[in-house]
Coordinates of N, CA, C and O in Angstrom, one line a residue:
M5 N -6.5 -26.0 7.4 CA -7.2 -25.2 8.4 C -6.2 -24.3 9.2 O -6.5 -23.2 9.5
K6 N -5.1 -24.9 9.5 CA -4.1 -24.1 10.2 C -3.6 -22.9 9.4 O -3.3 -21.9 9.9
Q7 N -3.5 -23.1 8.1 CA -3.1 -22.1 7.1 C -4.0 -20.9 7.2 O -3.6 -19.8 7.2
K8 N -5.3 -21.1 7.3 CA -6.3 -20.1 7.4 C -6.2 -19.3 8.7 O -6.3 -18.1 8.7
A9 N -6.0 -20.0 9.8 CA -5.8 -19.4 11.1 C -4.6 -18.5 11.1 O -4.7 -17.4 11.6
I10 N -3.5 -19.0 10.6 CA -2.3 -18.2 10.5 C -2.5 -16.9 9.7 O -2.1 -15.8 10.1
T11 N -3.3 -17.1 8.6 CA -3.6 -16.0 7.7 C -4.4 -14.9 8.4 O -4.1 -13.7 8.3
Y12 N -5.4 -15.4 9.2 CA -6.2 -14.4 9.9 C -5.4 -13.6 10.9 O -5.5 -12.4 11.1
W13 N -4.5 -14.3 11.7 CA -3.6 -13.6 12.6 C -2.7 -12.7 12.0 O -2.5 -11.6 12.5
L14 N -2.1 -13.1 10.9 CA -1.1 -12.2 10.2 C -1.8 -11.0 9.6 O -1.3 -9.9 9.6
K15 N -3.1 -11.2 9.1 CA -3.8 -10.0 8.6 C -4.2 -9.1 9.7 O -4.2 -7.9 9.6
A16 N -4.5 -9.7 10.9 CA -4.9 -8.8 12.1 C -3.7 -8.0 12.5 O -3.8 -6.8 12.8
V17 N -2.5 -8.6 12.5 CA -1.3 -7.9 12.8 C -1.0 -6.8 11.8 O -0.7 -5.7 12.2
A18 N -1.2 -7.1 10.5 CA -0.9 -6.1 9.5 C -1.9 -4.9 9.7 O -1.5 -3.7 9.5
I19 N -3.1 -5.2 9.9 CA -4.1 -4.1 10.1 C -3.8 -3.3 11.4 O -3.8 -2.1 11.3
A20 N -3.4 -4.0 12.4 CA -3.1 -3.3 13.7 C -1.8 -2.4 13.4 O -1.8 -1.2 13.9
I21 N -0.8 -2.9 12.8 CA 0.3 -2.1 12.5 C 0.0 -0.9 11.6 O 0.4 0.3 11.8
G22 N -0.9 -1.1 10.6 CA -1.3 0.0 9.7 C -2.1 1.1 10.5 O -1.8 2.2 10.3
L23 N -2.9 0.6 11.4 CA -3.7 1.6 12.2 C -2.8 2.4 13.2 O -3.0 3.6 13.3
L24 N -1.9 1.7 13.8 CA -0.9 2.3 14.7 C -0.1 3.3 13.9 O 0.2 4.4 14.4
G25 N 0.4 2.9 12.8 CA 1.2 3.8 11.9 C 0.4 5.1 11.5 O 0.9 6.2 11.6
L26 N -0.8 4.9 11.1 CA -1.7 6.0 10.8 C -1.9 6.9 12.0 O -1.8 8.2 11.8
A27 N -2.1 6.4 13.1 CA -2.3 7.2 14.3 C -1.0 8.0 14.6 O -1.1 9.2 14.9
F28 N 0.1 7.3 14.5 CA 1.4 8.0 14.7 C 1.6 9.1 13.7 O 1.9 10.3 14.2
F29 N 1.5 8.8 12.5 CA 1.9 9.8 11.5 C 0.9 11.0 11.5 O 1.3 12.2 11.3
V30 N -0.4 10.7 11.7 CA -1.4 11.8 11.7 C -1.2 12.6 13.0 O -1.2 13.9 12.9
S31 N -1.0 12.0 14.1 CA -0.9 12.7 15.4 C 0.4 13.5 15.4 O 0.5 14.6 15.9
A32 N 1.5 13.0 14.8 CA 2.8 13.8 14.7 C 2.6 15.0 13.9 O 3.1 16.1 14.2
T33 N 1.9 14.9 12.8 CA 1.6 16.0 11.9 C 0.7 17.0 12.6 O 1.0 18.2 12.6
A34 N -0.3 16.5 13.2 CA -1.2 17.4 14.0 C -0.5 18.1 15.1 O -0.7 19.3 15.3
Y35 N 0.3 17.4 15.8 CA 1.1 18.0 16.9 C 2.0 19.1 16.4 O 2.2 20.2 17.0
G36 N 2.7 18.9 15.3 CA 3.6 19.8 14.8 C 3.0 21.1 14.1 O 3.6 22.1 14.1
F37 N 1.8 20.9 13.6 CA 1.2 22.0 12.8 C -0.1 22.5 13.3 O -0.4 23.7 13.3
I38 N -1.1 21.6 13.5 CA -2.4 22.0 13.8 C -2.6 22.5 15.2 O -3.3 23.6 15.4
F39 N -2.2 21.8 16.2 CA -2.4 22.2 17.6 C -1.5 23.3 18.0 O -1.7 23.9 19.1
K40 N -0.6 23.7 17.2 CA 0.3 24.9 17.4 C 0.9 24.9 18.8 O 0.6 25.8 19.6
P41 N 1.7 23.9 19.2 CA 2.3 24.0 20.5 C 3.4 25.1 20.5 O 3.6 25.7 19.5
D42 N 3.9 25.3 21.6 CA 5.0 26.3 21.8 C 6.0 26.0 20.7 O 6.6 24.9 20.6
F43 N 6.3 27.0 19.8 CA 7.1 26.8 18.7 C 8.6 26.6 19.0 O 9.4 26.3 18.2
D44 N 9.0 26.9 20.3 CA 10.3 26.7 20.7 C 10.7 25.4 21.2 O 11.8 25.1 21.4
L45 N 9.7 24.5 21.4 CA 9.9 23.2 21.9 C 10.6 22.4 20.8 O 10.3 22.5 19.7
P46 N 11.6 21.5 21.2 CA 12.3 20.7 20.2 C 11.5 19.8 19.3 O 11.7 19.7 18.1
L47 N 10.5 19.1 19.9 CA 9.7 18.1 19.1 C 8.9 18.8 18.0 O 9.0 18.4 16.8
P48 N 8.1 19.9 18.3 CA 7.4 20.5 17.2 C 8.3 21.1 16.1 O 8.0 21.0 14.9
V49 N 9.4 21.6 16.5 CA 10.4 22.2 15.6 C 10.9 21.1 14.7 O 11.0 21.2 13.4
Y50 N 11.3 20.0 15.3 CA 11.8 18.8 14.5 C 10.7 18.3 13.5 O 11.1 18.0 12.4
L51 N 9.5 18.2 14.0 CA 8.4 17.7 13.1 C 8.2 18.6 12.0 O 8.1 18.2 10.8
R52 N 8.2 19.9 12.2 CA 8.0 20.8 11.1 C 9.1 20.8 10.1 O 8.9 20.9 8.9
E53 N 10.3 20.7 10.6 CA 11.5 20.7 9.7 C 11.6 19.4 8.9 O 12.2 19.4 7.9
N54 N 11.0 18.3 9.4 CA 11.2 17.0 8.8 C 9.9 16.4 8.4 O 9.9 15.2 8.2
I55 N 8.9 17.1 8.2 CA 7.6 16.6 7.9 C 7.6 15.8 6.5 O 6.9 14.8 6.4
V56 N 8.3 16.3 5.6 CA 8.4 15.6 4.3 C 9.0 14.3 4.4 O 8.5 13.3 3.9
F57 N 10.1 14.2 5.2 CA 10.8 12.9 5.5 C 9.8 12.0 6.3 O 9.8 10.8 6.0
L58 N 9.1 12.6 7.2 CA 8.2 11.8 8.0 C 7.1 11.1 7.1 O 6.9 9.9 7.2
W59 N 6.6 11.8 6.1 CA 5.6 11.2 5.3 C 6.1 10.3 4.2 O 5.5 9.4 3.7
I60 N 7.4 10.6 3.8 CA 8.1 9.6 2.9 C 8.3 8.3 3.6 O 8.0 7.2 3.1
T61 N 8.7 8.4 4.9 CA 8.8 7.2 5.7 C 7.5 6.4 5.8 O 7.4 5.2 5.7
A62 N 6.4 7.2 6.0 CA 5.1 6.6 6.1 C 4.8 5.8 4.8 O 4.3 4.7 4.8
A63 N 5.0 6.5 3.7 CA 4.7 5.8 2.4 C 5.5 4.5 2.2 O 5.0 3.5 1.8
I64 N 6.8 4.6 2.6 CA 7.6 3.4 2.5 C 7.1 2.3 3.4 O 7.0 1.1 3.0
C65 N 6.8 2.6 4.6 CA 6.2 1.7 5.6 C 4.9 1.0 5.1 O 4.8 -0.2 5.2
Y66 N 4.1 1.8 4.5 CA 2.8 1.3 4.0 C 3.1 0.4 2.7 O 2.4 -0.5 2.5
G67 N 4.1 0.8 2.0 CA 4.5 -0.1 0.9 C 4.9 -1.5 1.4 O 4.6 -2.5 0.8
I68 N 5.7 -1.5 2.4 CA 6.1 -2.8 3.0 C 4.9 -3.5 3.5 O 4.8 -4.7 3.3
L69 N 4.0 -2.8 4.2 CA 2.8 -3.5 4.6 C 1.9 -4.1 3.5 O 1.4 -5.2 3.6
F70 N 1.9 -3.3 2.4 CA 1.2 -3.8 1.2 C 1.8 -5.1 0.7 O 1.0 -6.1 0.4
F71 N 3.1 -5.2 0.5 CA 3.7 -6.4 0.1 C 3.6 -7.5 1.1 O 3.4 -8.7 0.7
F72 N 3.6 -7.2 2.4 CA 3.4 -8.2 3.4 C 2.0 -8.8 3.3 O 1.8 -10.0 3.4
W73 N 1.0 -7.9 3.0 CA -0.4 -8.3 2.9 C -0.5 -9.3 1.7 O -1.2 -10.3 1.8
R74 N 0.2 -9.0 0.6 CA 0.1 -9.9 -0.5 C 0.7 -11.2 -0.2 O 0.2 -12.3 -0.7
I75 N 1.8 -11.3 0.6 CA 2.4 -12.5 1.0 C 1.4 -13.3 1.8 O 1.2 -14.5 1.6
V76 N 0.7 -12.7 2.8 CA -0.2 -13.3 3.6 C -1.4 -13.9 2.8 O -1.9 -15.0 3.0
K77 N -1.8 -13.1 1.8 CA -2.9 -13.6 0.9 C -2.5 -14.9 0.2 O -3.2 -15.8 0.0
E78 N -1.2 -14.9 -0.3 CA -0.7 -16.1 -1.0 C -0.7 -17.3 0.0 O -1.0 -18.4 -0.3
I79 N -0.3 -17.0 1.3 CA -0.3 -18.1 2.3 C -1.7 -18.6 2.5 O -1.9 -19.8 2.6
G80 N -2.7 -17.7 2.5 CA -4.1 -18.1 2.7 C -4.6 -18.9 1.5 O -5.5 -19.7 1.7
N81 N -4.1 -18.7 0.3 CA -4.4 -19.4 -0.8 C -3.7 -20.7 -0.9 O -3.7 -21.4 -2.0
D82 N -2.9 -21.1 0.1 CA -2.1 -22.3 0.2 C -1.1 -22.3 -1.0 O -0.8 -23.3 -1.6
N83 N -0.5 -21.1 -1.2 CA 0.5 -20.9 -2.3 C 1.7 -20.2 -1.7 O 2.1 -19.2 -2.3
S84 N 2.2 -20.6 -0.5 CA 3.3 -19.9 0.1 C 4.5 -19.9 -0.7 O 5.2 -18.9 -0.7
F85 N 4.8 -21.0 -1.4 CA 6.0 -21.1 -2.2 C 5.7 -20.8 -3.6 O 5.5 -21.7 -4.4
S86 N 5.6 -19.5 -3.9 CA 5.3 -19.0 -5.3 C 6.2 -18.0 -5.7 O 6.9 -17.3 -4.9
M87 N 6.3 -17.8 -7.0 CA 7.1 -16.7 -7.6 C 6.6 -15.3 -7.2 O 7.3 -14.4 -7.1
E88 N 5.3 -15.3 -6.9 CA 4.6 -14.0 -6.5 C 5.2 -13.6 -5.1 O 5.5 -12.4 -4.9
N89 N 5.4 -14.6 -4.2 CA 6.0 -14.3 -2.9 C 7.4 -13.9 -3.0 O 7.9 -13.1 -2.3
V90 N 8.1 -14.5 -4.0 CA 9.5 -14.2 -4.2 C 9.6 -12.7 -4.6 O 10.4 -11.9 -4.1
K91 N 8.7 -12.3 -5.5 CA 8.7 -10.9 -5.9 C 8.3 -9.9 -4.8 O 8.8 -8.9 -4.6
N92 N 7.3 -10.4 -4.0 CA 6.9 -9.6 -2.8 C 8.0 -9.3 -1.8 O 8.2 -8.2 -1.3
F93 N 8.8 -10.4 -1.5 CA 9.9 -10.2 -0.6 C 11.0 -9.3 -1.2 O 11.6 -8.5 -0.5
K94 N 11.2 -9.5 -2.5 CA 12.2 -8.6 -3.2 C 11.7 -7.1 -3.1 O 12.5 -6.2 -2.9
N95 N 10.4 -6.9 -3.4 CA 9.9 -5.6 -3.3 C 10.0 -5.0 -1.9 O 10.2 -3.8 -1.8
M96 N 9.8 -5.8 -0.9 CA 10.0 -5.3 0.5 C 11.4 -4.9 0.7 O 11.6 -3.9 1.4
S97 N 12.4 -5.7 0.1 CA 13.8 -5.3 0.3 C 14.1 -4.0 -0.4 O 14.8 -3.1 0.0
V98 N 13.4 -3.8 -1.6 CA 13.6 -2.5 -2.3 C 13.0 -1.3 -1.4 O 13.6 -0.3 -1.4
C99 N 11.9 -1.5 -0.8 CA 11.4 -0.5 0.1 C 12.4 -0.2 1.2 O 12.5 0.9 1.6
G100 N 13.1 -1.3 1.7 CA 14.1 -1.1 2.7 C 15.2 -0.2 2.2 O 15.8 0.7 2.9
V101 N 15.6 -0.5 1.0 CA 16.7 0.4 0.4 C 16.2 1.8 0.2 O 17.0 2.7 0.5
L102 N 15.0 2.0 -0.2 CA 14.4 3.4 -0.3 C 14.5 4.1 1.1 O 14.8 5.3 1.2
F103 N 14.1 3.3 2.1 CA 14.2 3.9 3.5 C 15.6 4.3 3.9 O 15.7 5.4 4.4
I104 N 16.6 3.5 3.6 CA 17.9 3.9 3.9 C 18.4 5.1 3.1 O 19.0 6.0 3.6
V105 N 18.0 5.1 1.8 CA 18.4 6.3 0.9 C 17.7 7.6 1.5 O 18.4 8.6 1.6
E106 N 16.5 7.4 1.9 CA 15.8 8.6 2.4 C 16.5 9.1 3.7 O 16.6 10.3 3.9
H107 N 16.9 8.2 4.6 CA 17.5 8.6 5.8 C 18.9 9.2 5.6 O 19.3 10.0 6.4
I108 N 19.6 8.7 4.6 CA 20.9 9.3 4.3 C 20.7 10.7 3.8 O 21.4 11.6 4.2
I109 N 19.7 10.9 2.9 CA 19.4 12.2 2.4 C 19.0 13.1 3.6 O 19.5 14.3 3.7
Q110 N 18.2 12.6 4.5 CA 17.8 13.4 5.7 C 19.0 13.8 6.5 O 19.1 14.9 7.0
L111 N 19.9 12.8 6.7 CA 21.1 13.2 7.5 C 21.9 14.3 6.8 O 22.4 15.2 7.4
I112 N 22.1 14.2 5.5 CA 22.8 15.2 4.7 C 22.1 16.6 4.8 O 22.8 17.6 5.1
V113 N 20.8 16.6 4.7 CA 20.0 17.8 4.8 C 20.2 18.4 6.1 O 20.4 19.6 6.3
N114 N 20.1 17.6 7.2 CA 20.2 18.1 8.5 C 21.6 18.6 8.8 O 21.8 19.6 9.6
M115 N 22.6 17.9 8.3 CA 24.0 18.4 8.4 C 24.2 19.8 7.8 O 24.8 20.7 8.3
I116 N 23.6 19.9 6.6 CA 23.7 21.2 5.9 C 23.0 22.3 6.6 O 23.5 23.4 6.8
R117 N 21.9 22.0 7.2 CA 21.1 23.0 8.0 C 21.8 23.3 9.3 O 21.5 24.2 10.0
G118 N 22.7 22.4 9.8 CA 23.3 22.5 11.1 C 22.5 22.0 12.2 O 22.6 22.4 13.3
N119 N 21.5 21.1 11.9 CA 20.6 20.6 12.9 C 21.0 19.2 13.3 O 20.1 18.4 13.7
M120 N 22.2 18.8 13.2 CA 22.6 17.4 13.5 C 23.2 17.3 14.9 O 24.3 17.8 15.1
G121 N 22.5 16.7 15.8 CA 23.0 16.5 17.1 C 23.4 15.0 17.2 O 23.1 14.2 16.4
L122 N 24.1 14.7 18.3 CA 24.6 13.3 18.5 C 23.4 12.3 18.6 O 23.5 11.2 18.1
I123 N 22.4 12.7 19.3 CA 21.2 11.8 19.5 C 20.6 11.6 18.2 O 20.2 10.5 17.8
Q124 N 20.4 12.6 17.4 CA 19.7 12.5 16.1 C 20.6 11.6 15.2 O 20.0 10.8 14.5
L125 N 21.9 11.8 15.2 CA 22.8 11.0 14.3 C 22.7 9.6 14.8 O 22.6 8.7 13.9
S126 N 22.8 9.3 16.1 CA 22.8 7.9 16.6 C 21.5 7.2 16.2 O 21.5 6.1 15.8
Y127 N 20.4 7.9 16.4 CA 19.0 7.4 16.1 C 18.9 7.1 14.6 O 18.4 6.0 14.2
S128 N 19.4 8.0 13.8 CA 19.3 7.7 12.3 C 20.2 6.5 11.9 O 19.8 5.7 11.1
L129 N 21.4 6.5 12.5 CA 22.3 5.3 12.1 C 21.7 4.0 12.6 O 21.8 3.0 12.0
L130 N 21.0 4.0 13.8 CA 20.4 2.8 14.3 C 19.3 2.4 13.3 O 19.1 1.2 13.0
K131 N 18.4 3.3 12.9 CA 17.4 3.0 11.9 C 17.9 2.4 10.6 O 17.4 1.4 10.1
I132 N 19.0 3.0 10.2 CA 19.7 2.5 8.9 C 20.2 1.1 9.2 O 20.0 0.2 8.3
F133 N 20.8 0.8 10.3 CA 21.3 -0.5 10.6 C 20.2 -1.5 10.7 O 20.3 -2.6 10.1
V134 N 19.1 -1.2 11.3 CA 17.9 -2.1 11.4 C 17.4 -2.4 10.0 O 17.1 -3.5 9.7
F135 N 17.3 -1.4 9.2 CA 16.8 -1.7 7.8 C 17.8 -2.4 7.0 O 17.4 -3.1 6.0
I136 N 19.1 -2.3 7.2 CA 20.0 -3.2 6.5 C 19.7 -4.7 6.9 O 19.7 -5.5 6.0
I137 N 19.5 -4.9 8.2 CA 19.1 -6.3 8.6 C 17.8 -6.7 7.9 O 17.7 -7.8 7.5
F138 N 16.8 -5.8 7.9 CA 15.5 -6.0 7.2 C 15.7 -6.4 5.8 O 15.2 -7.4 5.3
I139 N 16.6 -5.7 5.1 CA 16.8 -6.0 3.6 C 17.5 -7.4 3.5 O 17.0 -8.1 2.6
I140 N 18.4 -7.7 4.3 CA 19.1 -9.0 4.3 C 18.1 -10.1 4.5 O 18.0 -11.1 3.8
L141 N 17.2 -9.9 5.5 CA 16.2 -10.9 5.8 C 15.2 -11.1 4.7 O 14.8 -12.2 4.3
C142 N 14.8 -10.0 4.1 CA 13.8 -10.1 3.0 C 14.4 -10.8 1.8 O 13.8 -11.6 1.1
Y143 N 15.7 -10.4 1.5 CA 16.4 -11.1 0.4 C 16.6 -12.6 0.7 O 16.3 -13.4 -0.2
A144 N 16.9 -12.9 1.9 CA 17.1 -14.3 2.2 C 15.8 -15.1 2.1 O 15.7 -16.2 1.6
M145 N 14.7 -14.4 2.6 CA 13.4 -15.1 2.5 C 13.0 -15.3 1.0 O 12.4 -16.3 0.6
S146 N 13.3 -14.3 0.2 CA 13.0 -14.4 -1.3 C 13.7 -15.6 -1.9 O 13.2 -16.4 -2.7
R147 N 15.0 -15.8 -1.5 CA 15.8 -16.9 -2.0 C 15.2 -18.2 -1.5 O 15.2 -19.2 -2.2
L148 N 14.9 -18.3 -0.2 CA 14.3 -19.5 0.4 C 13.0 -19.9 -0.3 O 12.8 -21.1 -0.6
V149 N 12.1 -18.9 -0.5 CA 10.9 -19.2 -1.1 C 11.1 -19.6 -2.6 O 10.4 -20.5 -3.1
E150 N 12.0 -19.0 -3.2 CA 12.3 -19.4 -4.6 C 12.9 -20.8 -4.7 O 12.4 -21.6 -5.6
N151 N 13.8 -21.2 -3.8 CA 14.3 -22.5 -3.8 C 13.1 -23.5 -3.5 O 13.1 -24.6 -4.1
A152 N 12.3 -23.2 -2.5 CA 11.1 -24.1 -2.2 C 10.2 -24.2 -3.4 O 9.7 -25.3 -3.7
Y153 N 10.0 -23.1 -4.1 CA 9.1 -23.1 -5.3 C 9.7 -24.0 -6.4 O 9.0 -24.8 -7.0
E154 N 11.0 -23.9 -6.6 CA 11.7 -24.8 -7.6 C 11.6 -26.3 -7.2 O 11.3 -27.1 -8.0
I155 N 11.8 -26.6 -5.9 CA 11.6 -28.0 -5.4 C 10.2 -28.4 -5.6 O 9.9 -29.6 -6.1
K156 N 9.2 -27.5 -5.3 CA 7.8 -27.9 -5.5 C 7.5 -28.2 -7.0 O 6.8 -29.1 -7.3
Q157 N 8.1 -27.4 -7.9 CA 7.9 -27.6 -9.3 C 8.5 -28.9 -9.8 O 7.9 -29.6 -10.6
E158 N 9.7 -29.2 -9.3 CA 10.3 -30.5 -9.6 C 9.5 -31.7 -9.1 O 9.4 -32.7 -9.8
N159 N 9.0 -31.6 -7.9 CA 8.2 -32.7 -7.4 C 6.9 -32.8 -8.2 O 6.4 -33.9 -8.3
A160 N 6.3 -31.7 -8.6 CA 5.1 -31.8 -9.4 C 5.4 -32.5 -10.8 O 4.5 -33.2 -11.3
L161 N 6.6 -32.3 -11.3 CA 6.9 -33.0 -12.6 C 7.2 -34.5 -12.4 O 7.0 -35.2 -13.4
T162 N 7.7 -34.9 -11.3 CA 8.0 -36.3 -11.1 C 6.8 -37.2 -10.8 O 6.9 -38.4 -10.8
I163 N 5.7 -36.6 -10.4 CA 4.5 -37.4 -10.1 C 3.8 -37.8 -11.3 O 3.7 -37.3 -12.3

């Protein structure tokens, strides 16, 4: 019963994050293009120049949410320690690597354009650092789940 309650809460969190992300990405795009704010303001200019990167980030984030949802589904099926969850955690870490690659490319593009300020550089490096930690945690979780799965299989054979 506790497993189902945890699953409901985790699904609610995933849905809330998905909706917040959608609101953010759609409103950022609308602000930069549709509502036509003063074109000299820094934020609309930044959004218009980086809209492709913004939506690539959105796709990667929703990829991570997709794999998280699959993990939650396995937890709900009382199958937390499964090879499926090992793959899901590894796929989440691949999404983290894609995020880092995207942001490195964005840094290079902005340097070539001459649009690289100290604040933008600091913020990008902070995001890269956070995703390095995310990748390490996802990989560690995949190894832990894999070890638990192997122990579970060994226990099933000894009974």
